[in-house]
Each structure stands twice: as structure tokens, then as C-alpha cells.
PDB file of C-alpha atoms and ligand atoms in Angstrom:
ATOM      1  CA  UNK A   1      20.686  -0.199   4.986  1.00  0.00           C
ATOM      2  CA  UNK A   2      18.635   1.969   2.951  1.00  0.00           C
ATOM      3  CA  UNK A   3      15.780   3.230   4.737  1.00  0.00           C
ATOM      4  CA  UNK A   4      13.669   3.628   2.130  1.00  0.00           C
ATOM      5  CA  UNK A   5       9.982   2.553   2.113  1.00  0.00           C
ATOM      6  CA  UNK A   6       7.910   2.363  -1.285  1.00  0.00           C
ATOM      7  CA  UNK A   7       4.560   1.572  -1.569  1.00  0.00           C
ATOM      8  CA  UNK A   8       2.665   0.346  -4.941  1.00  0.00           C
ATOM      9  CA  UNK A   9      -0.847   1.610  -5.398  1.00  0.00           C
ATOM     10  CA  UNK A  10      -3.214   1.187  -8.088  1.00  0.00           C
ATOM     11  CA  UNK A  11      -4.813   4.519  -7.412  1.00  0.00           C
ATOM     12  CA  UNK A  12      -4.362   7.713  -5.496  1.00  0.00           C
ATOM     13  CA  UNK A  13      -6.375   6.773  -2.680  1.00  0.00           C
ATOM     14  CA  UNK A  14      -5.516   3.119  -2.034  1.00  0.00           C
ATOM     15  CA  UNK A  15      -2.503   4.560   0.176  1.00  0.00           C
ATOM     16  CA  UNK A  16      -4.251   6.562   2.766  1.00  0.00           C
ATOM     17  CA  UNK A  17      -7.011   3.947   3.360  1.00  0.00           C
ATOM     18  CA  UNK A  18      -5.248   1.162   3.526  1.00  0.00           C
ATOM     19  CA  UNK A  19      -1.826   2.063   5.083  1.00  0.00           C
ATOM     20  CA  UNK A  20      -2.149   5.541   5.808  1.00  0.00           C
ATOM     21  CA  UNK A  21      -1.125   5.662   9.275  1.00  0.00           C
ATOM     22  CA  UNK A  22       1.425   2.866   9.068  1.00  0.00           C
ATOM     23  CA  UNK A  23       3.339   5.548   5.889  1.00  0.00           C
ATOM     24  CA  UNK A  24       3.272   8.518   8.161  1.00  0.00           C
ATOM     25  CA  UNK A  25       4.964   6.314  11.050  1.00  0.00           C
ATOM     26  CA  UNK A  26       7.489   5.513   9.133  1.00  0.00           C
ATOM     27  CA  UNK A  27       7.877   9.123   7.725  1.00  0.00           C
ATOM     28  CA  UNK A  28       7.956  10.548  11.407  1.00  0.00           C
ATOM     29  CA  UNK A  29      10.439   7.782  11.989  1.00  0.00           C
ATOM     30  CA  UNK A  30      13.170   9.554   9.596  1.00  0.00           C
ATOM     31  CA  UNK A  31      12.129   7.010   6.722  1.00  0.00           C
ATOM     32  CA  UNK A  32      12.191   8.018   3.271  1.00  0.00           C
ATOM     33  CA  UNK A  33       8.171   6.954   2.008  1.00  0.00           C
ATOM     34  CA  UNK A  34       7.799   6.906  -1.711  1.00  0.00           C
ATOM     35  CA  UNK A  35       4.059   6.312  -3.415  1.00  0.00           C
ATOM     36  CA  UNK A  36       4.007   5.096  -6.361  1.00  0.00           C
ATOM     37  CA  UNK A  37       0.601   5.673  -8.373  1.00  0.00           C
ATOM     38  CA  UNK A  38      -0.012   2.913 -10.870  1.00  0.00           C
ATOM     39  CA  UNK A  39      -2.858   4.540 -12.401  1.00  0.00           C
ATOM     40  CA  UNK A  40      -4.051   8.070 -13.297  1.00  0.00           C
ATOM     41  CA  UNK A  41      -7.688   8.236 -11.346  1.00  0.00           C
ATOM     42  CA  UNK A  42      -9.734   9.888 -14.496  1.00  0.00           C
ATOM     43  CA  UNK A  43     -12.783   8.323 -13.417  1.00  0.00           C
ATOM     44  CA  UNK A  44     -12.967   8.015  -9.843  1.00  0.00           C
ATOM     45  CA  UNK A  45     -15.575  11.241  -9.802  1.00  0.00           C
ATOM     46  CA  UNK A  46     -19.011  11.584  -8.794  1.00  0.00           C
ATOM     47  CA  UNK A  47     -19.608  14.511 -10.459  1.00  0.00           C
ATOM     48  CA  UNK A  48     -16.785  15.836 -12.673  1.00  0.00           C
ATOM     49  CA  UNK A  49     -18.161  16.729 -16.280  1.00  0.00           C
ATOM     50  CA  UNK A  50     -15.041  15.205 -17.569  1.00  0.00           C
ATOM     51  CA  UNK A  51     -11.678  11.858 -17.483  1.00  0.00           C
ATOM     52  CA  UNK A  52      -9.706  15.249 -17.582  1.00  0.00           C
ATOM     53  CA  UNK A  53     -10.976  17.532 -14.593  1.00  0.00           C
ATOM     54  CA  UNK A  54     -11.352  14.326 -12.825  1.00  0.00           C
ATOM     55  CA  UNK A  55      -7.206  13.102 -13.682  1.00  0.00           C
ATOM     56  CA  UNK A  56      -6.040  16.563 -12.711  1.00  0.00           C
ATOM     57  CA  UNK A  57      -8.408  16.804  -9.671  1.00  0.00           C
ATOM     58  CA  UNK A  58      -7.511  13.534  -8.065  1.00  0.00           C
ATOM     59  CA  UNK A  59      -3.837  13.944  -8.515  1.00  0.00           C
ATOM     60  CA  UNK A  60      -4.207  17.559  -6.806  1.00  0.00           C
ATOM     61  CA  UNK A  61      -5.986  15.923  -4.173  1.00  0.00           C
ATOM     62  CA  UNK A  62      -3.140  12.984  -4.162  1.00  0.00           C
ATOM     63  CA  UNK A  63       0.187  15.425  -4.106  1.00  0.00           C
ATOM     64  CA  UNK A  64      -2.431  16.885  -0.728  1.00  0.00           C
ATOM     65  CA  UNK A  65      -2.598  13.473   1.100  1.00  0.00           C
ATOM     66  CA  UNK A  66       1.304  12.481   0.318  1.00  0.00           C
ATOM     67  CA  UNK A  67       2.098  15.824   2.061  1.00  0.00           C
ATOM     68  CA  UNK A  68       0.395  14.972   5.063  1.00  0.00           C
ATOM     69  CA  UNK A  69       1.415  11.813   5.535  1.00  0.00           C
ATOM     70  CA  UNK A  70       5.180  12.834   4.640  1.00  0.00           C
ATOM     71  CA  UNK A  71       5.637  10.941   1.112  1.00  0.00           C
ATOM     72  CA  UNK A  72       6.598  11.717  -2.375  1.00  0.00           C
ATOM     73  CA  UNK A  73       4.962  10.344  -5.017  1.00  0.00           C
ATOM     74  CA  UNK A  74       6.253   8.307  -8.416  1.00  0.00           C
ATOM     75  CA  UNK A  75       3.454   8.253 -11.251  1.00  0.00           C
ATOM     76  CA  UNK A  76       3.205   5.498 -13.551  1.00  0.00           C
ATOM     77  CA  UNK A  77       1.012   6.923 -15.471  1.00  0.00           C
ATOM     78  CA  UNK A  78      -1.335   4.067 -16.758  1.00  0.00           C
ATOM     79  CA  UNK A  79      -5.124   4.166 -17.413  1.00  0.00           C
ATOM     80  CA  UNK A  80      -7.122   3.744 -14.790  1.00  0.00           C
ATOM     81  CA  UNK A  81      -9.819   0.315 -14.558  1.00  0.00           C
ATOM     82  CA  UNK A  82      -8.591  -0.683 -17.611  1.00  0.00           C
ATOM     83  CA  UNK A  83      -5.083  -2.435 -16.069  1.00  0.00           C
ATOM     84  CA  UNK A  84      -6.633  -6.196 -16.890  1.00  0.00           C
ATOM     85  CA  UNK A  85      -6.061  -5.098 -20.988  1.00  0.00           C
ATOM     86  CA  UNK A  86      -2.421  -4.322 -19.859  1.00  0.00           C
ATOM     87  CA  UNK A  87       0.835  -5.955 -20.725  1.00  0.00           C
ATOM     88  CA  UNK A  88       1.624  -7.784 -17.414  1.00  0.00           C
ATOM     89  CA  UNK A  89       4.959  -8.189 -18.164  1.00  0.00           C
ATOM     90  CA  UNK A  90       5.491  -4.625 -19.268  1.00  0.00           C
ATOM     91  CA  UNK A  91       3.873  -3.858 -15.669  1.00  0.00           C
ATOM     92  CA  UNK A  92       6.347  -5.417 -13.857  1.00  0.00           C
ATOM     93  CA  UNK A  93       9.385  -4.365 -15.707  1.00  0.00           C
ATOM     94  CA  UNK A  94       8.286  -0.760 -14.815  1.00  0.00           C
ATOM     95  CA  UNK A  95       8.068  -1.803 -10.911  1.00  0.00           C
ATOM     96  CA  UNK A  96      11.541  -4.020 -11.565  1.00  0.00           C
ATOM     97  CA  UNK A  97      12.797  -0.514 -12.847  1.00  0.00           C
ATOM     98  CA  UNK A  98      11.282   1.575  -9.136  1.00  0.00           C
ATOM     99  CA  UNK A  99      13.061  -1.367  -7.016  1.00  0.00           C
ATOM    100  CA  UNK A 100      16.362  -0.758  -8.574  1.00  0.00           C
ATOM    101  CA  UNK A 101      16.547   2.700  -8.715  1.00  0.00           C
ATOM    102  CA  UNK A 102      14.823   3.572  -5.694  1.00  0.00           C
ATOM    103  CA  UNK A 103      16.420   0.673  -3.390  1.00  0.00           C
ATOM    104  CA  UNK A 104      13.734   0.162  -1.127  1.00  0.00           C
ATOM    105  CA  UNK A 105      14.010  -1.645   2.082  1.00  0.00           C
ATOM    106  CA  UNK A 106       9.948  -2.817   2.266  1.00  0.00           C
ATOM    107  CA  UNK A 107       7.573  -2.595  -0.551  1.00  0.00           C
ATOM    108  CA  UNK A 108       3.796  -1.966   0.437  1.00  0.00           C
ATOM    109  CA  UNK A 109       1.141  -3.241  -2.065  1.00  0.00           C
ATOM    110  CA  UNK A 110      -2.155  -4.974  -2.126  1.00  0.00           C
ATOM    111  CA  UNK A 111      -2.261  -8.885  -1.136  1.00  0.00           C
ATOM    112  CA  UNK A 112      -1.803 -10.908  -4.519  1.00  0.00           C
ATOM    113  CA  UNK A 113      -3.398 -13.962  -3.051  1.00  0.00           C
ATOM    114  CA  UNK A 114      -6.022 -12.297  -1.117  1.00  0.00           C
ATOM    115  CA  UNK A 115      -9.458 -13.099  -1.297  1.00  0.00           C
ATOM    116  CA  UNK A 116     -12.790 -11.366  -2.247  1.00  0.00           C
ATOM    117  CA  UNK A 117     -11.186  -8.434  -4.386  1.00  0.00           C
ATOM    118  CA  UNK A 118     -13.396  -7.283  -7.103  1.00  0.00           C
ATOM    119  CA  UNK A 119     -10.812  -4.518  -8.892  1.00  0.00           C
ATOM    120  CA  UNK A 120      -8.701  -6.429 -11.571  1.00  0.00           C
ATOM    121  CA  UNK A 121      -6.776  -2.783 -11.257  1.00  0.00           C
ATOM    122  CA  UNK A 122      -5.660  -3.962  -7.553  1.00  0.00           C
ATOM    123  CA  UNK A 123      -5.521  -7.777  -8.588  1.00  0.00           C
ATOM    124  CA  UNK A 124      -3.495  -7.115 -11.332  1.00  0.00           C
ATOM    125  CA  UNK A 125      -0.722  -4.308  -9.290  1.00  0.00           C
ATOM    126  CA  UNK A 126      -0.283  -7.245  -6.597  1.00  0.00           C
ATOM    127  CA  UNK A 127       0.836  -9.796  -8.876  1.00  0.00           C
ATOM    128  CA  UNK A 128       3.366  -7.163 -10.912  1.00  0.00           C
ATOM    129  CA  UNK A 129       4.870  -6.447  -7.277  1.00  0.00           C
ATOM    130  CA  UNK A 130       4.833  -9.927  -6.255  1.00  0.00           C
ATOM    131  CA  UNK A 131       6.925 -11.321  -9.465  1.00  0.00           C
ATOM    132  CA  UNK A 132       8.667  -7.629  -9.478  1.00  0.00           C
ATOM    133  CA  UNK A 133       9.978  -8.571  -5.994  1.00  0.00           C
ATOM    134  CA  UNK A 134      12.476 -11.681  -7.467  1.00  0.00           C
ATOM    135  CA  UNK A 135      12.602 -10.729 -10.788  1.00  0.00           C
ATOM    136  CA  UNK A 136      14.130  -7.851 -10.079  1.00  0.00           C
ATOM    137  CA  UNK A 137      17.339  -9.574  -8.466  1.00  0.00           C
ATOM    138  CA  UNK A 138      18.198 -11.041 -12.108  1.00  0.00           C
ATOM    139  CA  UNK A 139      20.798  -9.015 -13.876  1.00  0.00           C
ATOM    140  CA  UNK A 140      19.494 -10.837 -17.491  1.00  0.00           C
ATOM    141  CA  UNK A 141      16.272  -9.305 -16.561  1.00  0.00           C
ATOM    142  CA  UNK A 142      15.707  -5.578 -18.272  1.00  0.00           C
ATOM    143  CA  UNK A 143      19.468  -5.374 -18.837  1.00  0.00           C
ATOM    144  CA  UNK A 144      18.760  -1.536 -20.328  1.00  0.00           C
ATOM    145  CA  UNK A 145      18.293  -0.881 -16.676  1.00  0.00           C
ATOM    146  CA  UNK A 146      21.974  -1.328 -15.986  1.00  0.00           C
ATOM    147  CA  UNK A 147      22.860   0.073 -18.518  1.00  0.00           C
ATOM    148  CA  UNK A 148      21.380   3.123 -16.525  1.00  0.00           C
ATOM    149  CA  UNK A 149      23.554   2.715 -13.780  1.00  0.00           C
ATOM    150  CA  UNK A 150      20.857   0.974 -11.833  1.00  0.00           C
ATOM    151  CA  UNK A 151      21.527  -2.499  -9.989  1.00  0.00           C
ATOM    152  CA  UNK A 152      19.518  -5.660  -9.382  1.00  0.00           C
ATOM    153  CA  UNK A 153      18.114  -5.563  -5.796  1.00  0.00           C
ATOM    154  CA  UNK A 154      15.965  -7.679  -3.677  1.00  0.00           C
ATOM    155  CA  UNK A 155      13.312  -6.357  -1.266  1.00  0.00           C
ATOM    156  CA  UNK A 156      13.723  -7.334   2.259  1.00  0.00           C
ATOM    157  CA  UNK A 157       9.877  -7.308   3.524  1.00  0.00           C
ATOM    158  CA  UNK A 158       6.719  -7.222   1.246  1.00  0.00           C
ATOM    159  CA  UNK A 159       3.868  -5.945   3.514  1.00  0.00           C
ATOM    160  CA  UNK A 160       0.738  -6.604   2.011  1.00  0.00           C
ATOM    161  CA  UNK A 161      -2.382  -5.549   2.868  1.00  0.00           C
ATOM    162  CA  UNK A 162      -5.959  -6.147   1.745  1.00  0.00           C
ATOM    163  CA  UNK A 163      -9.920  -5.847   2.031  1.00  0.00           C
ATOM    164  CA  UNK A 164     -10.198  -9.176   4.037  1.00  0.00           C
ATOM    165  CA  UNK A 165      -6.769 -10.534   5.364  1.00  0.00           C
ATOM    166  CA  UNK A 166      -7.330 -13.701   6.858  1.00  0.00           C
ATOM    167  CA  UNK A 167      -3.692 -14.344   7.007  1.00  0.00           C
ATOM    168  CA  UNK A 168      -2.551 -11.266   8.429  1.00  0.00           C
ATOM    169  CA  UNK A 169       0.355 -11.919  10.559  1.00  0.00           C
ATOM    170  CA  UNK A 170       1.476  -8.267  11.993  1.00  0.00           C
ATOM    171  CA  UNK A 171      -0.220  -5.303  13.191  1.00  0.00           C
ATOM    172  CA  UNK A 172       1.207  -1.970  13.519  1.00  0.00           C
ATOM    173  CA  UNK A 173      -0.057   0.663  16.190  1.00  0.00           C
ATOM    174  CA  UNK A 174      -1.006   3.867  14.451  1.00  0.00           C
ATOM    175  CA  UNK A 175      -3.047   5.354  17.458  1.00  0.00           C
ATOM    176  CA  UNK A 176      -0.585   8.261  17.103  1.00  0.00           C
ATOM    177  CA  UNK A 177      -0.744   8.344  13.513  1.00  0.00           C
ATOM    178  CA  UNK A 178      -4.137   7.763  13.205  1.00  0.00           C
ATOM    179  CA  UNK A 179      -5.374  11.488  12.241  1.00  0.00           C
ATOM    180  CA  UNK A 180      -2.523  12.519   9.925  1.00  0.00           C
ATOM    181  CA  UNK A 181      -4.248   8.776   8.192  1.00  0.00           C
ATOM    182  CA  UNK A 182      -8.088  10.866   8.363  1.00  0.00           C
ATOM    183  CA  UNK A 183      -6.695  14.086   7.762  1.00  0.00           C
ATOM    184  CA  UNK A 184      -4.960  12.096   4.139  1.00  0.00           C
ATOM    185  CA  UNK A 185      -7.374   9.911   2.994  1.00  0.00           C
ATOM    186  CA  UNK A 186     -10.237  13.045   3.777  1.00  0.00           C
ATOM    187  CA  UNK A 187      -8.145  14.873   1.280  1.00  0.00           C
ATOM    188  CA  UNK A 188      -9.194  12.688  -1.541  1.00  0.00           C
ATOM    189  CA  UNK A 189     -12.706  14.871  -1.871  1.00  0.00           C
ATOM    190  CA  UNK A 190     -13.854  13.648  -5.260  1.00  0.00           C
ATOM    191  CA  UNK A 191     -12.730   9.821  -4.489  1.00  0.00           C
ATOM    192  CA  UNK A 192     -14.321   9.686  -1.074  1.00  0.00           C
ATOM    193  CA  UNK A 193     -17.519  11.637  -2.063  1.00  0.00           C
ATOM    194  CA  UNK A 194     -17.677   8.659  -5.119  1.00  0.00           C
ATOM    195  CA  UNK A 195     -17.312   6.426  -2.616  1.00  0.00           C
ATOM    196  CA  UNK A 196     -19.890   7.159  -0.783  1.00  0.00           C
ATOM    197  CA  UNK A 197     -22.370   7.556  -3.751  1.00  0.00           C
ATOM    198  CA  UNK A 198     -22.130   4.042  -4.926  1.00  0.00           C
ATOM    199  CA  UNK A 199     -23.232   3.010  -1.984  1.00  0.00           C
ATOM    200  CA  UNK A 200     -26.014   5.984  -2.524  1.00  0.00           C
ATOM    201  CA  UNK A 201     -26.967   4.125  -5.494  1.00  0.00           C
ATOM    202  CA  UNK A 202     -26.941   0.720  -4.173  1.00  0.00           C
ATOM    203  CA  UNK A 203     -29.460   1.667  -1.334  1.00  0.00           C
ATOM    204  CA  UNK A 204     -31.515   3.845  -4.043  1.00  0.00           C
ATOM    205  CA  UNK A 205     -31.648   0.316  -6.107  1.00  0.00           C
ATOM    206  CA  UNK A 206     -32.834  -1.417  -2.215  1.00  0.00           C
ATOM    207  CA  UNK A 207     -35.577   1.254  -1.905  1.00  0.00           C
ATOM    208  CA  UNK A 208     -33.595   3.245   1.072  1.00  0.00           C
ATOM    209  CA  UNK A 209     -31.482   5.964   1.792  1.00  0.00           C
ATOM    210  CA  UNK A 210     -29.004   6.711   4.898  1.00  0.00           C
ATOM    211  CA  UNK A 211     -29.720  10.407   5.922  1.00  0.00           C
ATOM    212  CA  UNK A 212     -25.783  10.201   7.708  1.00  0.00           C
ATOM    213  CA  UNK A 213     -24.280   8.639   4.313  1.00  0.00           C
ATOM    214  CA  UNK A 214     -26.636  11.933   1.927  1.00  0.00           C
ATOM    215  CA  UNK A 215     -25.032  14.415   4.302  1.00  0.00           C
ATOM    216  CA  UNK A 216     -21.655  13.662   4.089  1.00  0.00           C
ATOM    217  CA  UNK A 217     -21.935  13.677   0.090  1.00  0.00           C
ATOM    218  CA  UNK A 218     -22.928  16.978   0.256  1.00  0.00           C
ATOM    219  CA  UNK A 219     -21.308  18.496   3.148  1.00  0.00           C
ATOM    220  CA  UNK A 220     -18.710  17.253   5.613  1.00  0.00           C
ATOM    221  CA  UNK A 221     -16.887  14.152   4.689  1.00  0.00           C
ATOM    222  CA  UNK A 222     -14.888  14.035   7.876  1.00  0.00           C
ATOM    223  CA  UNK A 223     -17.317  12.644  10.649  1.00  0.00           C
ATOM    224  CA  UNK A 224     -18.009   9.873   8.320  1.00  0.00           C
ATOM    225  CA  UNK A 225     -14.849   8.794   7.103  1.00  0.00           C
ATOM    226  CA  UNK A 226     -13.204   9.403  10.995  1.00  0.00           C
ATOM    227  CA  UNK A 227     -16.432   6.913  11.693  1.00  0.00           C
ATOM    228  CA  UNK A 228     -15.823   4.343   9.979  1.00  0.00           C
ATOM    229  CA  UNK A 229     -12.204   4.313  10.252  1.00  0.00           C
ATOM    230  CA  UNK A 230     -12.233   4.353  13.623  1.00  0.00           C
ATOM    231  CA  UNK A 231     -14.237   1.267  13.920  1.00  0.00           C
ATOM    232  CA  UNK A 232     -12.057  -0.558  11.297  1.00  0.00           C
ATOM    233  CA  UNK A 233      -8.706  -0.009  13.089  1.00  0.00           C
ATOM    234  CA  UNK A 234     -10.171  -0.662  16.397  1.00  0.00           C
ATOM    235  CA  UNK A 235     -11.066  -3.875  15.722  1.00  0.00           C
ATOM    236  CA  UNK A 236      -7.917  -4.692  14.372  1.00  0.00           C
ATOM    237  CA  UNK A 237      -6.317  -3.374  16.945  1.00  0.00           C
ATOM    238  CA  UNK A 238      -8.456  -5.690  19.161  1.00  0.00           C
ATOM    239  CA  UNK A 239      -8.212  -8.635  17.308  1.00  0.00           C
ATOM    240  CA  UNK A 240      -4.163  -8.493  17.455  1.00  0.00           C
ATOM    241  CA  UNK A 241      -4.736  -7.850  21.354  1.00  0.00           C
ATOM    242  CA  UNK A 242      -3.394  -4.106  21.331  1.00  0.00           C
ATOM    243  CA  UNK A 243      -4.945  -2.273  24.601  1.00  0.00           C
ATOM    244  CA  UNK A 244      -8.184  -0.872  24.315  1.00  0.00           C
ATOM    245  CA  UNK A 245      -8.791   2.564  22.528  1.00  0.00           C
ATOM    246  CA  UNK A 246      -5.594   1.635  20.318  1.00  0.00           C
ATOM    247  CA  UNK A 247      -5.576   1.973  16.897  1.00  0.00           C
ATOM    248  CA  UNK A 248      -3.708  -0.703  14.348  1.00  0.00           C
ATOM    249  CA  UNK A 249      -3.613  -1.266  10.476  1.00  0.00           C
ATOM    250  CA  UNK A 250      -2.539  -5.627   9.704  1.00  0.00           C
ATOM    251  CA  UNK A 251      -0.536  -6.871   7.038  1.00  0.00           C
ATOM    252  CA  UNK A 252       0.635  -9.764   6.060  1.00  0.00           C
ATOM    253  CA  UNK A 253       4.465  -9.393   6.195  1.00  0.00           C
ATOM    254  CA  UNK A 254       6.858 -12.029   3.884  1.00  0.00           C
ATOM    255  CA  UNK A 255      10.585 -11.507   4.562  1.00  0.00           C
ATOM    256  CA  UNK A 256      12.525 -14.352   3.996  1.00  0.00           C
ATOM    257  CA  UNK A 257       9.370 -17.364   3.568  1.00  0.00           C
ATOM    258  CA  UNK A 258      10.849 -21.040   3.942  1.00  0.00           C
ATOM    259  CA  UNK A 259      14.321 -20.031   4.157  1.00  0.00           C
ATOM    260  CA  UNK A 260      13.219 -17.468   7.702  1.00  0.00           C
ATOM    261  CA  UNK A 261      14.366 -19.690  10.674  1.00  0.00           C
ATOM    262  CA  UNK A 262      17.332 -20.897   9.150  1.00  0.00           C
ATOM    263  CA  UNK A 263      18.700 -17.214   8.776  1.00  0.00           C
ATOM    264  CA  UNK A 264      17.581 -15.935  11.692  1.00  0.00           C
ATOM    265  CA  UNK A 265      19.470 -18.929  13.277  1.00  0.00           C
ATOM    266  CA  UNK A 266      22.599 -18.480  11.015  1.00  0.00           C
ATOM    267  CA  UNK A 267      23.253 -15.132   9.781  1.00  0.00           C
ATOM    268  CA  UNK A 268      25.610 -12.471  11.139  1.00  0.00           C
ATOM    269  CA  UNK A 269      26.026  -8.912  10.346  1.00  0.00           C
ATOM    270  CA  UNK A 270      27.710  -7.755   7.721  1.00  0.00           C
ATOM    271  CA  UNK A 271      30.813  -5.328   8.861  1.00  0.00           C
ATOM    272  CA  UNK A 272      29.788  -1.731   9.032  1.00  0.00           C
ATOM    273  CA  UNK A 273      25.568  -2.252   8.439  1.00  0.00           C
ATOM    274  CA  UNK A 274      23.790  -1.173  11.507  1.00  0.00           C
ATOM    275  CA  UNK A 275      21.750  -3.860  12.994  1.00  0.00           C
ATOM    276  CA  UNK A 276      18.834  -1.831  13.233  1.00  0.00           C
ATOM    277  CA  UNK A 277      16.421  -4.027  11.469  1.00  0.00           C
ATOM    278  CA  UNK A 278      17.306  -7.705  12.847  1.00  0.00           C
ATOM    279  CA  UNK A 279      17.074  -6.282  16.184  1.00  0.00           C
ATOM    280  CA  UNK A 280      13.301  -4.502  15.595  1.00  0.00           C
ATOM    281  CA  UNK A 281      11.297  -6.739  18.645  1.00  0.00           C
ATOM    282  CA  UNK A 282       8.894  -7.718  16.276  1.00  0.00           C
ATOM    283  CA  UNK A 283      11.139  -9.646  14.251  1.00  0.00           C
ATOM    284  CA  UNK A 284      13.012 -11.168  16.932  1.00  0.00           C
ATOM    285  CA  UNK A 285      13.039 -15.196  16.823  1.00  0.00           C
ATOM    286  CA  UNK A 286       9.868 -16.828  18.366  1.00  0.00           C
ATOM    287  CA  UNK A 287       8.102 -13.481  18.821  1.00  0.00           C
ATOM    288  CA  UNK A 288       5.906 -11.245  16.788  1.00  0.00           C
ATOM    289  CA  UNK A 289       4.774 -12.719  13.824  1.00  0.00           C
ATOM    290  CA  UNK A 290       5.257 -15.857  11.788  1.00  0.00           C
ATOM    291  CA  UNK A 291       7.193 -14.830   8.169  1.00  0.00           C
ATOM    292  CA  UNK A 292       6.637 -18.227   6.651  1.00  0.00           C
ATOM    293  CA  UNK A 293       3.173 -17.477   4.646  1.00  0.00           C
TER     294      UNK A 293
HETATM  295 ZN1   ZN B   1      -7.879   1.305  -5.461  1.00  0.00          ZN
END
């Protein structure tokens, strides 16, 4: 088995927030973690006079947050916000092309059939993974690929996350993990300090201001961020019935779909491949979660 995690994010910062502490885990648990940046971030400023500062600062800031949660990074190098003018099918080939060379065991990306998500840039990632993830096992598909010596390959698990999960069907504790995932996503200044100021701007346009939200702008990002974070993984954490003070990050985990209980029921190792992932407890048959959404 190749122990090799890769995550697909539309921008620099959509790893930290959304998985940050779940990546490190993995790292500290001898995996290999591999980002891979759809997009190049040369907007995502609040202040930057220009698409070039603001490129080279974010991906500063991005190599920063990889390092701390103990990842590499793969850049794809497209535009950012403007992915919904983008070839799809050129989008996928180029994450058909990361599965096959990189061989990973789980792909991380945003929900493709999640609800309420307003950035086509995150809409349109999810769907490239999604048809990526069989595509990619067809060796008429991108021939040229072979021809570099890579090989189709299938995913095992697609762990998808998103803004509101209703379907999330697996939690993972990150209490330990929890501020290498602060310490990462506080390392994307200009992204976080942009985050905040939209809100800024929305309150400005309802005639009121948060004194907590104006500080952190323009000094320390950390309280707020740790805030808010805290309160988001908490009640995660809760609402999968961890122990209180725990920590968790959900995702909606699709291994094998329809086909799940009739493997788990009739499959047997293959000779010399360490059973390390059947046996995980979380996966074992009528525990954990259900794999058929
Ligand atoms: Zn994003």
C-alpha cells in the first residue's frame, strides 16, 4: 500500500481551514501528505497594490503552512476565481495525471454535491476530482500519460469535506493536532486578514462594526482565528459524540459506494500487502461510518 495522502485545493488556504489538523495527523503518522494548489491566489489580498505581490505573497505564506502541517505542495498553476471559464475536461486530465503519478491512497477535496457553496473555483475542483477519481483507472484515457511511465490507478477513499456537510459520515479527532491546524491556517496573513475584511465591509454596508473583528485586521490574527476555530471543531466534535473538550474535523468518506458490504464480506488480502487499512477500527464492518453515500 502506498501511504500516500493528496489533497486537491482550489486555493492556498482551503487546506489548513478545512482539513488542517486531519493533514498533519496523517503527516505525524509517517504518511506522505501532498497539496495540490489548483489555483495561484493573485487576488485573495486586502491590501496588496498588485495580482503579482499578492501571487507571490500567498504562495510564501502557502510553502509556510505546508511546513507546519508536514506537506509538500504540487501547483497547478491556474487563475484564480476565474476556474468556471476553464476547460473542465482539461481540469481533470491534469488531476488524472497527479493520481497516476503520485499513487495516492485517499484524495482530500471539497464535497462535489454539497450544498450552499458560493465559489464556482471550489464547485468546479470537486467535480474534476470526483470524475478524476474513475477516469483515471482507464488506460484509453490520456494515453500520453503512459507513455510517461505512469499507470492507471484508482483511489481507495475520497474524503470530502465542505462548508455545510449534512451527510458527513466520519469524524476525525484532531485535539492533538489542533494547533499545528491554527498555527497553518494563521500563516496565511494576507488571506485571513481578507477574510476578515469582507465581513468588515458587510457590517460597514449594515451600519456596524465589531471592535474584536477591526483589531484582528490590524493586529493579531491569532485570538480570532483560534476563536472561531475552536468553536467550529468543538461542535463537531460534539455532534459525532467525541468527549467533551475534543476537537474533530467531518468528512464525508466514499470508499467502495454500492459495491462496500459485499467486499468487506468477500475480499481477502492480497499476498505480501499489509492489512493495515482493512483493519483501521473505523472501517471495520458494522462500525464507524456508513461508506454507501
Ligand atoms: Zn478556497
Amino acid at each position: 500500500m502506498n501511504k500516500v495522502v493528496l489533497g486537491i485545493f482550489p486555493h492556498a488556504d482551503d487546506a489548513a481551514s478545512s482539513c488542517g489538523g486531519t493533514l498533519a495527523r496523517f503527516a505525524a503518522e509517517g504518511w506522505r501528505v501532498i497539496l495540490a494548489r489548483v489555483t495561484n491566489d493573485d487576488k485573495d489580498s486586502m491590501d496588496l497594490p498588485s495580482k503579482a505581490e499578492t501571487e507571490l505573497a500567498n504562495t510564501i505564506e502557502f510553502h509556510r503552512a505546508a511546513e507546519i502541517m508536514g506537506a509538500e505542495i504540487v501547483e497547478l498553476g491556474y487563475v484564480t476565481d476565474v476556474l468556471g471559464d476553464v476547460n473542465m475536461v482539461g481540469l481533470r486530465e491534469r488531476i488524472v495525471y497527479l493520481f497516476r503519478k503520485y499513487r495516492p491512497y485517499a484524495v482530500f477535496t471539497f464535497d462535489p454535491y454539497a450544498h450552499y457553496e458560493p465559489n464556482l473555483d471550489h464547485v468546479r475542483t470537486a467535480q474534476a476530482v470526483e470524475e478524476a477519481f474513475w477516469v483515471s483507472n482507464f488506460h484509453l484515457h490520456y494515453p500520453e500519460h503512459l507513455g510517461q511511465g505512469y499507470q492507471p490507478h484508482c483511489v481507495c477513499e475520497r474524503w470530502y469535506f465542505g462548508r455545510v456537510l449534512p451527510d458527513a459520515n466520519y469524524a476525525v479527532d484532531i485535539t492533538d493536532y489542533f494547533e499545528q491546524k491554527v498555527r497553518a491556517l494563521c500563516a496565511h496573513d494576507k488571506m485571513m486578514r481578507n477574510t476578515l475584511h469582507q465581513l468588515q465591509l458587510q457590517l460597514r454596508t449594515w451600519g456596524r462594526r465589531v471592535p474584536a473583528i477591526d483589531q484582528a485586521i490590524e493586529g493579531d490574527l491569532r485570538p480570532m482565528v483560534e476563536g472561531l476555530l475552536r468553536a467550529h471543531n468543538g461542535e463537531l466534535a460534539q455532534s459525532f459524540g467525541m468527549a467533551p473538550g475534543h476537537l474533530a474535523e467531518a468528512f464525508r468518506v466514499n470508499r467502495f459506494g454500492f459495491w462496500e458490504e459485499f467486499v468487506q464480506a468477500e475480499s481477502e488480502p492480497l499476498p505480501g500487502k499489509p492489512e493495515e487499512m482493512f483493519n483501521r477500527s473505523c472501517f471495520e464492518p458494522g462500525k464507524g461510518p456508513r461508506l454507501f453515500n
